[in-house]
Coordinates of C-alpha atoms in Angstrom, one line a residue:
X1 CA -1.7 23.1 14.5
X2 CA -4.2 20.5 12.7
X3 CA -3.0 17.8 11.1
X4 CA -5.6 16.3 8.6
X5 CA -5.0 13.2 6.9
X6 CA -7.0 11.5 3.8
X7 CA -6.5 7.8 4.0
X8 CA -7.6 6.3 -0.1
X9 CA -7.0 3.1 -1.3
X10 CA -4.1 4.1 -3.1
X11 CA -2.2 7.5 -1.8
X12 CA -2.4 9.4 2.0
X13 CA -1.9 12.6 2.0
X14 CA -1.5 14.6 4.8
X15 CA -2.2 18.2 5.6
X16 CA -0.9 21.0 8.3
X17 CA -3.2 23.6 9.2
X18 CA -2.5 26.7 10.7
X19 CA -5.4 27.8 13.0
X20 CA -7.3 31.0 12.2
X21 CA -5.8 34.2 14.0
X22 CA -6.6 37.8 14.5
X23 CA -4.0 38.3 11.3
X24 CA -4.3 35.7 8.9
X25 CA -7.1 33.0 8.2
X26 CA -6.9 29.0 9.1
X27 CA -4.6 28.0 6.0
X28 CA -2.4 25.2 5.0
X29 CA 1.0 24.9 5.5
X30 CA 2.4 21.6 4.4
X31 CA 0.9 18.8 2.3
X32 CA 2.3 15.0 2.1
X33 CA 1.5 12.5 -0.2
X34 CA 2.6 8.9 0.6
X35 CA 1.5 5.4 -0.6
X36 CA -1.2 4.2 1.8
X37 CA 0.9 2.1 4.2
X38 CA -1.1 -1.2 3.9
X39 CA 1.4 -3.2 4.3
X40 CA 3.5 -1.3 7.0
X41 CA 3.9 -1.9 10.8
X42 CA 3.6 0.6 13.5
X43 CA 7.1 1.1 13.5
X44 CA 7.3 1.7 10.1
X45 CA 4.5 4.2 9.7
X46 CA 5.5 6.0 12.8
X47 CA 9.3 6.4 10.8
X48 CA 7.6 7.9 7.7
X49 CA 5.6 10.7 9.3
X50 CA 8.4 11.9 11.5
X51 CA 10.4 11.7 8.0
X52 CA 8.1 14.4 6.5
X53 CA 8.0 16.4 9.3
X54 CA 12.1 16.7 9.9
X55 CA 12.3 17.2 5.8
X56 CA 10.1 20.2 5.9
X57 CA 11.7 21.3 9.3
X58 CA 8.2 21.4 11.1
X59 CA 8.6 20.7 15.1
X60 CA 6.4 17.6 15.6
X61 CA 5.0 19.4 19.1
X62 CA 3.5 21.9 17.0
X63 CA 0.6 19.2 16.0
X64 CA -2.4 19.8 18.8
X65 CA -4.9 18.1 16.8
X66 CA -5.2 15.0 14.2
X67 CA -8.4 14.7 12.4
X68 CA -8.7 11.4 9.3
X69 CA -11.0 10.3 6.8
X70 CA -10.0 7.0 5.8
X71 CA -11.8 4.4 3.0
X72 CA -9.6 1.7 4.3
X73 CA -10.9 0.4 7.8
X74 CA -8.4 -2.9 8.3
X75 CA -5.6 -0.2 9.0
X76 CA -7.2 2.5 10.9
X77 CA -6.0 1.3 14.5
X78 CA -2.4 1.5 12.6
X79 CA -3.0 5.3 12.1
X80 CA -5.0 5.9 15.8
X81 CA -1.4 4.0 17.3
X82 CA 0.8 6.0 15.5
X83 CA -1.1 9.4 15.9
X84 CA -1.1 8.4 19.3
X85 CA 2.1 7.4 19.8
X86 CA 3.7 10.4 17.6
X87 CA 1.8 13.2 18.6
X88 CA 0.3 12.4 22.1
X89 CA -3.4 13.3 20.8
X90 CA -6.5 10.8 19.9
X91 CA -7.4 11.3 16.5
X92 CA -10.6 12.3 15.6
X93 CA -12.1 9.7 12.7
X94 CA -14.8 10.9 10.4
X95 CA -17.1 8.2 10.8
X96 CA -21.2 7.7 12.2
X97 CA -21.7 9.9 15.4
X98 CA -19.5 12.8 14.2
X99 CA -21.0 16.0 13.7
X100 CA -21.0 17.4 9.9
X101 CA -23.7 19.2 9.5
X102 CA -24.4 17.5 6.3
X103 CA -27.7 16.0 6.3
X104 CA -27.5 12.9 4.3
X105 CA -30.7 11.8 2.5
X106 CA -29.7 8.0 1.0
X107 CA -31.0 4.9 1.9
X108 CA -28.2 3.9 4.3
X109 CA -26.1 7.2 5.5
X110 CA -23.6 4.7 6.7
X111 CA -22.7 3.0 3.4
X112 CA -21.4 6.8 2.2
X113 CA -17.8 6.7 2.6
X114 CA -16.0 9.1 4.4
X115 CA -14.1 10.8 1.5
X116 CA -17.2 11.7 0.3
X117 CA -19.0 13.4 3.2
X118 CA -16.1 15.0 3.6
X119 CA -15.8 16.4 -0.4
X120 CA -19.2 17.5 0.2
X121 CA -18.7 19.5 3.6
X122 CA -16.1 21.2 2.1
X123 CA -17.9 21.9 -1.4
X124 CA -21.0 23.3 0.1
X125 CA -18.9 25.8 2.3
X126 CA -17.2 27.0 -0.1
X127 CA -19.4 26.6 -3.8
X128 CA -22.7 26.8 -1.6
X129 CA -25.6 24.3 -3.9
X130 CA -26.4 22.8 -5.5
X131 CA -23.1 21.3 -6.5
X132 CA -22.0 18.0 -7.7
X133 CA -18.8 17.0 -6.6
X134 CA -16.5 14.7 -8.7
X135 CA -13.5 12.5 -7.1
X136 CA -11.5 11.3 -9.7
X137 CA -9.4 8.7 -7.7
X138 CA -9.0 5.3 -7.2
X139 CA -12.4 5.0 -8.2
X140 CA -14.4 8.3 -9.7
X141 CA -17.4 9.2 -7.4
X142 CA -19.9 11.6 -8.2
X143 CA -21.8 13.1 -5.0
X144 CA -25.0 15.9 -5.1
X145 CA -25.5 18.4 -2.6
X146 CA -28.6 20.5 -2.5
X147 CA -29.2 24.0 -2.2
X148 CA -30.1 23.5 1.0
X149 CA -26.5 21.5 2.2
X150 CA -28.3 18.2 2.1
X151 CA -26.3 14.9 0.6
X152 CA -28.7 13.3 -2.0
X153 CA -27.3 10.9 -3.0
X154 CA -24.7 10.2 -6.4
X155 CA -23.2 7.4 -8.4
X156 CA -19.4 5.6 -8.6
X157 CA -17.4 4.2 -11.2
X158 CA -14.0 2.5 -11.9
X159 CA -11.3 5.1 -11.4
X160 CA -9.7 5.7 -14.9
X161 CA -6.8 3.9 -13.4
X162 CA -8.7 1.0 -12.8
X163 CA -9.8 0.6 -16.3
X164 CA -6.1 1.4 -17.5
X165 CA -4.9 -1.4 -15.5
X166 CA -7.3 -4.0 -16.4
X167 CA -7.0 -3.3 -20.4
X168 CA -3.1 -4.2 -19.6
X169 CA -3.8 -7.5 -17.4
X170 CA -6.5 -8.6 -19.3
X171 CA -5.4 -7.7 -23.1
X172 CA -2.1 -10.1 -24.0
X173 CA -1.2 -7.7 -26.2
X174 CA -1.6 -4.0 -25.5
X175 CA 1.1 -2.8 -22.8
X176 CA 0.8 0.4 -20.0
X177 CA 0.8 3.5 -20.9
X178 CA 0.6 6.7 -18.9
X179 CA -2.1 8.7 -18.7
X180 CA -2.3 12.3 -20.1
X181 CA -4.2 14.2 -22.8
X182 CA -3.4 12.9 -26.2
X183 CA -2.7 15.3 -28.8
X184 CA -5.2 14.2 -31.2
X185 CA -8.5 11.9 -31.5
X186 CA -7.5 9.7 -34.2
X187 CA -4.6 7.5 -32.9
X188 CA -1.7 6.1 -35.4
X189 CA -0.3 4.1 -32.8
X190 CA -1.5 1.6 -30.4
X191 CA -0.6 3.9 -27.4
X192 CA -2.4 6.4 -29.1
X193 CA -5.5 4.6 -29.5
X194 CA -5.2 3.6 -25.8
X195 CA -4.4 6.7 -24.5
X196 CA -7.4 8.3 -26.3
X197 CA -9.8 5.8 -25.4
X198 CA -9.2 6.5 -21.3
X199 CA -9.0 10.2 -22.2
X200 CA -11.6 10.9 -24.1
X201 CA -13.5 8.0 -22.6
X202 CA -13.7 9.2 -19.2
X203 CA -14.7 12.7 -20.3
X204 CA -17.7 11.3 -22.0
X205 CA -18.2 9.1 -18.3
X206 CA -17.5 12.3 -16.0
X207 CA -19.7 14.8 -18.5
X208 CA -22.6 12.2 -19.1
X209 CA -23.3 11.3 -15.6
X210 CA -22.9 14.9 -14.6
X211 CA -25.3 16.5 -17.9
X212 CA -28.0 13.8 -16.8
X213 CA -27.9 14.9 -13.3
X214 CA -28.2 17.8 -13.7
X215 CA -31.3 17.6 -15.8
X216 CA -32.5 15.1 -12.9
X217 CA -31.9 18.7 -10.5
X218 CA -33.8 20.6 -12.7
X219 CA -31.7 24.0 -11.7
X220 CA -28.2 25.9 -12.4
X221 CA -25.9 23.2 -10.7
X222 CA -22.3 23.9 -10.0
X223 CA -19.4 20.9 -10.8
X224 CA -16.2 20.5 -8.6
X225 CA -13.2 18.2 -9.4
X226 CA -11.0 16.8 -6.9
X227 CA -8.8 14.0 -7.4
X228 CA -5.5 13.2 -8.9
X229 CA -6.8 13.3 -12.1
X230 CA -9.0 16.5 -11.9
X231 CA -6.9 19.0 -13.3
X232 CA -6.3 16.9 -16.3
X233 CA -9.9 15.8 -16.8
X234 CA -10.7 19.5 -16.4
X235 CA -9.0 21.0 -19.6
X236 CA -11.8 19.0 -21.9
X237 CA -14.3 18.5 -20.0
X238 CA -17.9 20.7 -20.8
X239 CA -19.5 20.2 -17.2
X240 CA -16.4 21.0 -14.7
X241 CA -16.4 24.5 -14.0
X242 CA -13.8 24.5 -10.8
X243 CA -10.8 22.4 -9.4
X244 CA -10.1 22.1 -6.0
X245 CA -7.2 20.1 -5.0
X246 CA -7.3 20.4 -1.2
X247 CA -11.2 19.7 -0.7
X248 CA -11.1 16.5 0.9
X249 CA -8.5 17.6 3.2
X250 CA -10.2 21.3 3.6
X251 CA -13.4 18.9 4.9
X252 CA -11.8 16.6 7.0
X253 CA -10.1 20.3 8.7
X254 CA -13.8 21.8 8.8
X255 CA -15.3 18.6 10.4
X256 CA -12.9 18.5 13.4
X257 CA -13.3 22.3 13.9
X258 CA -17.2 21.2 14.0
X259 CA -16.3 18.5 16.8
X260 CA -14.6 20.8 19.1
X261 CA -16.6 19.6 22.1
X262 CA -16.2 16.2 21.0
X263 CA -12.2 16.4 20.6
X264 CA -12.0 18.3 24.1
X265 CA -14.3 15.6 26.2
X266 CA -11.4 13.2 24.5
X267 CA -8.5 14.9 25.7
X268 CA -9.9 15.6 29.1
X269 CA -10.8 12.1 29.6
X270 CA -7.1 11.0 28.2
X271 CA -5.8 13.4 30.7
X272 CA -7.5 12.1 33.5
X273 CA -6.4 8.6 32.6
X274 CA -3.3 9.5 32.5
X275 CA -3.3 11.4 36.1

């Protein structure tokens, strides 16, 4: 089985994929979500995963593959050590080099996170193009692919958690709130008024930025949401026609089943090492 894992700068989450068969299609099985372990040691990591694994009863033997996308560099040797350690595999990193068969038309391919390419990979296989993808995370990306499966190019914002947090730490008087779709427009509260204004304020971010590029495209464009606040977004928004919860980790699955050479050379040459 694959285990694919999505390394943001907030949550992890992890994904167990059963491989295609003459029966039944590649699907997922299990999906994690955990607090990215910034802070943790090897150890402690290393405790965690074999945690989820026992909780859900899944034999930790069973995992053949690892493939990760991760937006935080300083802890990827943490992950490779663990995924090493735990499973007895290299992990395969989405990162320059790696096959994705996503051309990427920007300035600097480099500078595009991982996340993203792998939104994109995903969207295209299964939306086809053009598409516009929309991460509502940490931060909320927007990413274009063409008809053609070519990355060209998007735009980021602050993640409407961001902007939550900062009108807290930087207004003495107006406290959290949580985040959901208010009832109403016109607040008669102050966590009204706060809850409406992130609302309704990102839906005017996410359906702006998406309404002007699609007029920059010129043709019938198709809008994804993925994110931990897509659903939500989704209910009001005028531009986001599907929601796809699992397309980060569905991409980071179809990238390592496009590096098959790549990920046998590894284990041959780990083998060999080890003989």
């Amino acid at each position: 089985m694959l285990l694919a894992i999505d390394v943001g700068n907030t949550n992890t989450v992890l994904g167990l994929y059963r491989p295609a068969s003459p029966e039944a299609p590649v699907a997922q099985t299990h999906c994690w979500r955990i607090a990215t372990p910034v802070q943790r040691t090897l150890d402690e990591l290393r405790m965690v995963l074999r945690a989820l694994f026992n909780m859900d009863g899944v034999d930790i033997t069973a995992v053949t593959g690892v493939a990760i996308s991760s937006v935080v560099p300083p802890i990827d040797s943490l992950f490779r050590d663990v995924i090493e350690k735990l499973f007895g595999v290299k992990p395969l990193f989405v990162e320059p080099g790696v096959k994705t068969g996503l051309p990427v038309l920007v300035d600097n391919p480099a500078e595009v996170g991982a996340d993203r390419i792998v939104n994109c990979v995903a969207a295209f296989e299964r939306y086809g193009g053009p598409t516009i993808v929309v991460d509502l995370g940490t931060a909320t990306t927007f990413d274009v692919i063409s008809q053609r499966g070519e990355y060209l190019g998007g735009a980021i914002a602050p993640g409407i958690g961001i902007s939550a947090d900062a009108l807290f730490e930087r207004a003495a008087k107006l406290g959290r709130v949580n985040i959901r779709k208010p009832g109403k427009v016109i607040g008669t509260n102050t966590v009204d008024h706060i809850q409406i204004g992130l609302y309704y304020g990102y839906i005017g971010l996410v359906d702006g930025i998406c309404e002007r590029m699609i007029a920059e495209l010129a043709t019938e464009t198709k809008v994804v949401a993925t994110g931990g606040f897509a659903r939500m977004l989704a209910e009001t928004s005028r531009t986001i026609r599907h929601v796809d919860e699992n397309l980060t980790l569905d991409g980071v699955r179809l990238i390592y089943e496009r590096n098959q050479d790549r990920v046998r050379r590894r284990t041959m040459t780990t083998t060999q090492r080890s003989e």
